[in-house]
Amino acid sequence: RTVQVSGALVGQGGAGSCVPLGASAVVFTISAVEAVSGGNLRLSAGGVAPNGGVVNSAANGLNNANTVAVELNASGEVDIKSNVGTTDVRLVAVGFYSDTTGLRFTPLTPCAAVDTRASQGATGSFVGPFAAGAAFGDVDVVGDFPSGQGGDPDELGTTRNCGVPVTAEAVVVNLVAVNSTGGSGFLSIGTGGSDPVVEAATPFATLGMNNAATAIVNVTVAGTLAIDVDALTGSPSTQIRVVVSGYLDDTTGSDYSAVTPCAGFDTRSNQGATGGFEGLREGGETTTYQISGVFPTGQGGDPAEVAPTRDCGVPDGASAVLVNLVAVNPAEPGNFRAFATGTTPSGGLLNFADLTPAMNNSNAVIIPLSALGQLDQIGRAHV
């Protein structure tokens, strides 16, 4: 289905136009709502065939969501395709890119800014779990963090930060609902000092999976974010984890360039994977993938790939890449960490579990690249 994004919106429900004419790409939160069967949704510029789903769903009571940046066509449209399965869809615009205005992005090694579990360094009012409607204080993400905010099991009152400078006007964060119990709900995240306005940033349910979603959020002069816990069914409560992966300001950094959605790698043999790229990734196993320039044979992502060269149009010299990371047919609960080759992350970006009914969970994340255009992916058990 083709959806108008910029200009006048007629008969689409939701709000009126919130994206100006001339925008080249839009950041959306796309949600699969009340799915009746398992599947995935694909999102692309109007008239362009996408290669890969951006949000996965199953009939398990989880209104799963993902935040992605999508190129617009000349008419300001995007196409939404239900590749498999049946579900209602909600599409929320949370930002846009323009050739004439906007901020610049600086990637950071993924860093846990807050974690409400006592085992991860949280103390006082930062210790969870938090029930729906419970007050949760604003979280510092700029400069040094206060003692007790958690996020580092070695934190015992020492100064700690993720490297976000005071010039930052927005941050890219991965919002995670951890060890949820008692029902289903969602976490919302927004600018500190007021109630969040980003709807259903991270849905969660008592499924045995720590669900996560990425968001780009404006920050206050004080450099804080606000988080709310809301209920959908039952009386849910959850621990909360926020992983910072970059920031935007108007002084340094890189511009964003959209490409047609393209599968950079796929570990399944029927998608072209061979050798060390093929098969299930075990906990603790690290794999290095080429993202910019030409991919090595065997990296997968294209069922027609046997030996020819292949790429996704990411040029050499790119500092970071926006990717949709998908856990396919997981055998047990765990998470993925992805990061520039040669660095060490402190937070997972995608969580997964062997659910019934089955669901291939996904999360769109911005990942720094090494000087060679490579990133590492490592699988871990739930922590």
XYZ file of C-alpha atoms in Angstrom:
383
model
C 0.000 0.000 0.000
C 1.286 3.455 -0.934
C 1.205 6.064 1.851
C 1.558 9.827 1.406
C 4.063 11.248 3.902
C 4.808 14.848 2.911
C 2.269 17.390 1.746
C -1.493 16.904 2.206
C -2.621 13.595 3.735
C -6.132 12.525 2.791
C -8.017 9.621 4.341
C -5.013 8.055 6.052
C -6.056 8.594 9.660
C -3.619 9.847 12.278
C -2.367 13.413 12.111
C -2.156 15.831 9.209
C 1.065 16.386 7.318
C 4.073 16.667 9.638
C 6.839 16.368 7.016
C 7.612 19.272 4.638
C 7.658 18.924 0.877
C 11.198 18.339 -0.329
C 12.233 16.007 2.492
C 14.517 13.287 1.118
C 13.933 10.667 3.843
C 11.791 10.247 6.949
C 12.396 8.498 10.281
C 9.355 6.375 11.163
C 8.203 4.215 14.030
C 6.287 1.411 12.313
C 4.157 -0.934 14.442
C 2.477 -4.253 13.693
C -0.738 -3.966 15.722
C -2.901 -6.919 16.801
C -1.312 -9.322 14.326
C -3.380 -12.410 13.571
C -0.520 -14.407 12.015
C 3.256 -14.342 11.889
C 5.067 -12.316 9.253
C 6.894 -9.083 8.531
C 6.329 -5.637 7.070
C 8.530 -4.062 4.408
C 8.917 -0.305 3.940
C 10.482 1.509 0.984
C 10.232 4.627 -1.184
C 7.051 4.632 -3.255
C 7.503 2.472 -6.355
C 10.749 0.841 -5.130
C 10.868 -2.887 -4.340
C 12.373 -3.420 -0.845
C 14.766 -6.222 0.062
C 14.026 -7.258 3.645
C 11.432 -6.714 6.371
C 11.737 -3.885 8.913
C 9.371 -5.133 11.635
C 8.345 -8.700 12.464
C 5.081 -9.861 14.028
C 3.304 -12.895 15.443
C -0.058 -13.589 17.059
C 1.496 -13.413 20.549
C -0.063 -10.210 21.948
C 3.049 -8.086 21.288
C 2.390 -5.011 19.143
C 5.949 -5.057 17.859
C 7.545 -1.849 16.577
C 10.722 -0.623 14.934
C 12.181 2.807 14.136
C 13.667 3.120 10.645
C 14.745 5.813 8.180
C 13.189 5.453 4.727
C 13.824 7.315 1.499
C 10.847 9.152 -0.075
C 10.075 9.199 -3.785
C 9.636 12.477 -5.689
C 5.954 12.599 -4.655
C 6.729 12.209 -0.939
C 5.404 8.617 -0.704
C 6.443 5.315 0.863
C 5.181 1.807 0.173
C 4.219 -0.598 2.966
C 4.107 -4.288 2.076
C 2.985 -7.165 4.277
C 5.450 -9.733 3.006
C 3.922 -12.583 5.049
C 1.143 -12.572 7.622
C -1.842 -10.366 8.451
C -1.741 -7.342 10.760
C -2.929 -3.786 11.278
C -0.233 -1.146 10.818
C 0.595 2.143 12.548
C 3.162 4.527 11.031
C 4.446 7.479 13.100
C 6.848 10.062 11.632
C 9.431 11.170 14.221
C 11.879 13.132 12.047
C 13.074 13.800 8.518
C 16.180 14.450 6.435
C 16.556 17.335 4.001
C 19.271 18.427 1.588
C 19.010 22.012 2.863
C 18.477 21.759 6.631
C 19.150 19.388 9.501
C 21.695 18.123 12.014
C 24.789 15.999 11.517
C 25.330 12.554 13.030
C 28.339 11.320 15.013
C 28.385 7.563 15.812
C 29.546 6.230 19.182
C 30.493 2.768 20.381
C 27.207 1.446 21.901
C 27.213 2.441 25.577
C 24.722 1.627 28.357
C 23.676 4.984 29.840
C 21.195 3.535 32.336
C 20.186 0.078 33.554
C 17.656 -0.190 36.392
C 18.873 -3.558 37.661
C 20.865 -3.444 40.895
C 23.226 -6.026 39.417
C 24.131 -3.450 36.735
C 25.029 -0.673 39.167
C 21.622 0.984 39.739
C 20.935 2.407 43.204
C 18.249 4.505 44.915
C 15.416 5.765 42.701
C 16.968 4.153 39.610
C 16.411 0.606 40.912
C 13.511 -1.200 39.197
C 11.389 -2.909 38.154
C 8.938 -0.128 37.296
C 5.176 -0.671 37.012
C 2.908 1.085 34.546
C 2.323 4.676 35.679
C 5.236 4.640 38.127
C 7.404 7.747 38.288
C 10.784 7.216 36.679
C 13.217 10.133 36.948
C 14.801 11.763 33.915
C 17.904 9.994 32.624
C 21.149 11.864 31.935
C 22.700 11.057 28.545
C 24.941 14.104 27.970
C 28.208 14.575 29.817
C 28.880 12.761 33.104
C 26.142 10.564 34.604
C 25.017 10.738 38.235
C 25.978 7.969 40.615
C 23.301 5.278 40.767
C 22.042 5.579 37.199
C 23.438 2.116 36.500
C 24.471 0.706 33.174
C 27.839 -0.568 34.328
C 28.199 -3.429 36.834
C 31.524 -1.915 37.968
C 30.010 1.504 38.746
C 30.376 2.282 42.443
C 30.004 6.063 42.395
C 32.721 6.880 39.881
C 32.239 9.402 37.082
C 30.921 7.773 33.909
C 29.669 8.959 30.512
C 29.017 7.747 26.962
C 30.875 10.547 25.178
C 27.863 12.694 24.194
C 28.988 16.370 24.239
C 26.977 19.345 25.505
C 26.544 20.499 21.878
C 24.272 17.509 21.152
C 20.699 18.390 20.203
C 19.499 14.799 19.840
C 20.741 11.313 20.674
C 20.259 7.900 19.099
C 19.299 5.390 21.783
C 18.248 1.762 22.013
C 15.432 1.470 24.576
C 15.148 -2.016 26.104
C 12.411 -3.563 28.263
C 14.170 -6.182 30.426
C 12.631 -9.088 32.393
C 9.038 -7.861 31.955
C 6.279 -9.480 34.035
C 2.552 -9.178 34.728
C 1.155 -8.402 31.273
C 1.919 -6.312 28.187
C 2.698 -2.641 27.698
C 5.176 -0.284 26.126
C 7.994 2.080 27.025
C 7.894 5.612 25.623
C 10.955 7.838 25.479
C 11.160 11.571 24.847
C 12.821 14.829 25.810
C 13.454 15.217 29.542
C 11.243 17.483 31.637
C 7.928 16.438 30.076
C 5.942 13.326 29.185
C 7.364 11.442 26.179
C 5.607 11.980 22.859
C 7.114 9.062 20.903
C 4.384 6.441 21.024
C 5.087 2.778 21.766
C 8.841 3.090 21.244
C 9.385 -0.326 22.842
C 6.439 -2.718 23.239
C 6.889 -5.519 25.747
C 5.026 -8.552 27.051
C 5.639 -11.477 29.395
C 7.173 -13.590 26.632
C 10.657 -14.352 27.927
C 12.217 -11.858 25.493
C 13.841 -8.530 26.389
C 12.419 -6.412 23.581
C 14.262 -3.358 22.220
C 13.686 -0.517 19.761
C 15.826 2.369 18.546
C 14.729 6.002 18.813
C 16.179 9.400 17.878
C 15.246 11.794 20.679
C 15.781 15.524 21.233
C 17.574 16.400 24.470
C 17.112 19.367 26.784
C 19.792 21.880 27.698
C 20.293 19.703 30.765
C 20.902 16.703 28.467
C 18.168 14.444 29.830
C 15.544 12.019 28.508
C 12.158 11.069 29.987
C 10.797 7.498 30.019
C 7.247 6.321 30.760
C 5.911 2.806 31.384
C 2.383 2.214 30.060
C 0.075 -0.812 30.293
C -1.873 -2.540 27.545
C -2.981 -5.689 29.397
C -2.700 -6.812 33.012
C -0.434 -5.018 35.498
C 2.962 -5.081 33.791
C 6.300 -4.051 35.234
C 9.750 -4.042 33.680
C 13.386 -3.195 34.113
C 14.702 -0.494 31.751
C 17.950 -0.221 29.834
C 19.062 2.639 27.535
C 22.014 2.170 25.173
C 23.422 5.277 23.431
C 24.872 4.742 19.934
C 25.363 8.297 18.652
C 24.310 11.937 18.703
C 23.314 14.761 16.356
C 24.433 18.402 16.440
C 25.135 21.213 13.977
C 28.904 21.415 14.463
C 30.495 18.072 13.547
C 29.587 14.664 12.188
C 28.278 13.213 8.951
C 25.247 13.726 6.732
C 22.719 10.939 6.132
C 22.337 9.367 2.675
C 19.507 6.928 1.980
C 19.892 3.765 -0.101
C 17.333 1.283 -1.386
C 16.869 -1.390 1.339
C 19.445 -4.088 0.685
C 20.372 -7.300 2.542
C 23.990 -6.812 3.617
C 24.382 -10.293 5.077
C 22.259 -13.359 5.827
C 23.597 -16.473 7.565
C 21.174 -18.872 5.880
C 22.583 -21.045 3.099
C 19.473 -20.540 0.968
C 20.292 -16.819 1.022
C 23.806 -17.271 -0.329
C 25.824 -17.763 2.889
C 28.782 -20.135 2.703
C 31.857 -21.018 4.788
C 32.281 -19.113 8.038
C 29.286 -16.897 7.235
C 26.834 -19.814 7.166
C 24.724 -21.138 10.011
C 23.425 -20.233 13.465
C 25.595 -17.792 15.432
C 26.492 -19.252 18.827
C 26.662 -17.227 22.050
C 30.050 -15.490 22.271
C 30.853 -16.072 18.587
C 32.040 -12.960 16.721
C 31.671 -12.544 12.955
C 33.145 -9.667 10.917
C 31.055 -8.393 8.000
C 31.993 -6.034 5.164
C 29.407 -3.238 4.840
C 30.909 -0.569 2.573
C 32.224 -1.301 -0.885
C 32.129 -4.818 -2.330
C 31.127 -7.763 -0.099
C 33.173 -10.966 0.072
C 31.785 -14.112 -1.530
C 29.788 -16.124 0.992
C 28.534 -13.234 3.135
C 25.014 -14.041 1.968
C 22.025 -11.739 1.646
C 21.181 -12.663 -1.924
C 19.829 -16.124 -2.857
C 21.235 -15.662 -6.384
C 24.779 -15.035 -5.115
C 27.212 -17.764 -6.077
C 30.457 -15.918 -6.759
C 29.804 -12.488 -8.314
C 30.671 -9.272 -6.535
C 27.835 -7.598 -4.613
C 27.338 -4.422 -2.600
C 24.562 -2.295 -1.058
C 25.757 1.064 -2.352
C 27.482 2.154 0.881
C 30.646 3.973 -0.263
C 34.130 3.524 1.140
C 34.711 6.096 3.873
C 31.198 5.879 5.380
C 31.463 6.468 9.140
C 28.314 4.557 10.157
C 25.451 2.593 8.672
C 21.746 2.285 9.495
C 20.858 -1.401 9.385
C 17.870 -3.527 10.301
C 19.319 -6.354 12.398
C 17.129 -9.476 12.388
C 17.333 -12.627 14.535
C 16.002 -15.481 12.368
C 14.771 -18.772 13.854
C 16.489 -18.357 17.272
C 17.054 -21.563 19.245
C 17.212 -19.914 22.702
C 16.984 -16.467 24.353
C 19.846 -14.014 23.884
C 20.936 -10.759 22.268
C 23.131 -9.430 19.490
C 25.772 -6.750 19.850
C 27.055 -5.021 16.712
C 29.918 -2.537 16.639
C 32.804 -1.158 14.592
C 35.486 -3.791 14.192
C 38.169 -3.267 16.832
C 35.937 -1.613 19.471
C 34.175 -3.009 22.546
C 30.432 -2.320 23.100
C 28.634 -2.347 26.454
C 25.058 -2.918 25.354
C 22.976 -5.295 23.251
C 21.036 -3.913 20.276
C 18.655 -6.767 19.414
C 17.018 -9.314 21.715
C 15.504 -12.628 20.683
C 13.927 -15.798 22.085
C 12.478 -19.098 20.866
C 8.851 -17.982 21.206
C 5.609 -19.832 20.556
C 4.240 -18.731 18.141
C 7.622 -18.096 16.505
C 8.751 -14.543 15.689
C 11.909 -13.323 13.930
C 12.584 -10.182 15.960
C 14.273 -7.121 14.445
C 15.643 -3.708 15.377
C 16.906 -0.859 13.190
C 20.182 0.425 14.627
C 22.928 2.867 13.633
C 26.315 1.172 13.891
C 29.753 2.803 13.494
C 32.050 1.265 10.884
C 35.777 0.702 11.114
C 38.187 2.444 8.737
C 37.842 -0.623 6.488
C 34.041 -0.327 6.428
C 33.522 -3.377 8.628
C 31.420 -4.199 11.681
C 31.515 -7.083 14.129
C 28.450 -8.963 15.397
C 28.525 -11.092 18.530
C 25.721 -13.183 20.050
C 25.263 -13.378 23.800
C 22.931 -15.003 26.301
C 20.492 -12.730 28.110
C 22.224 -10.414 30.597
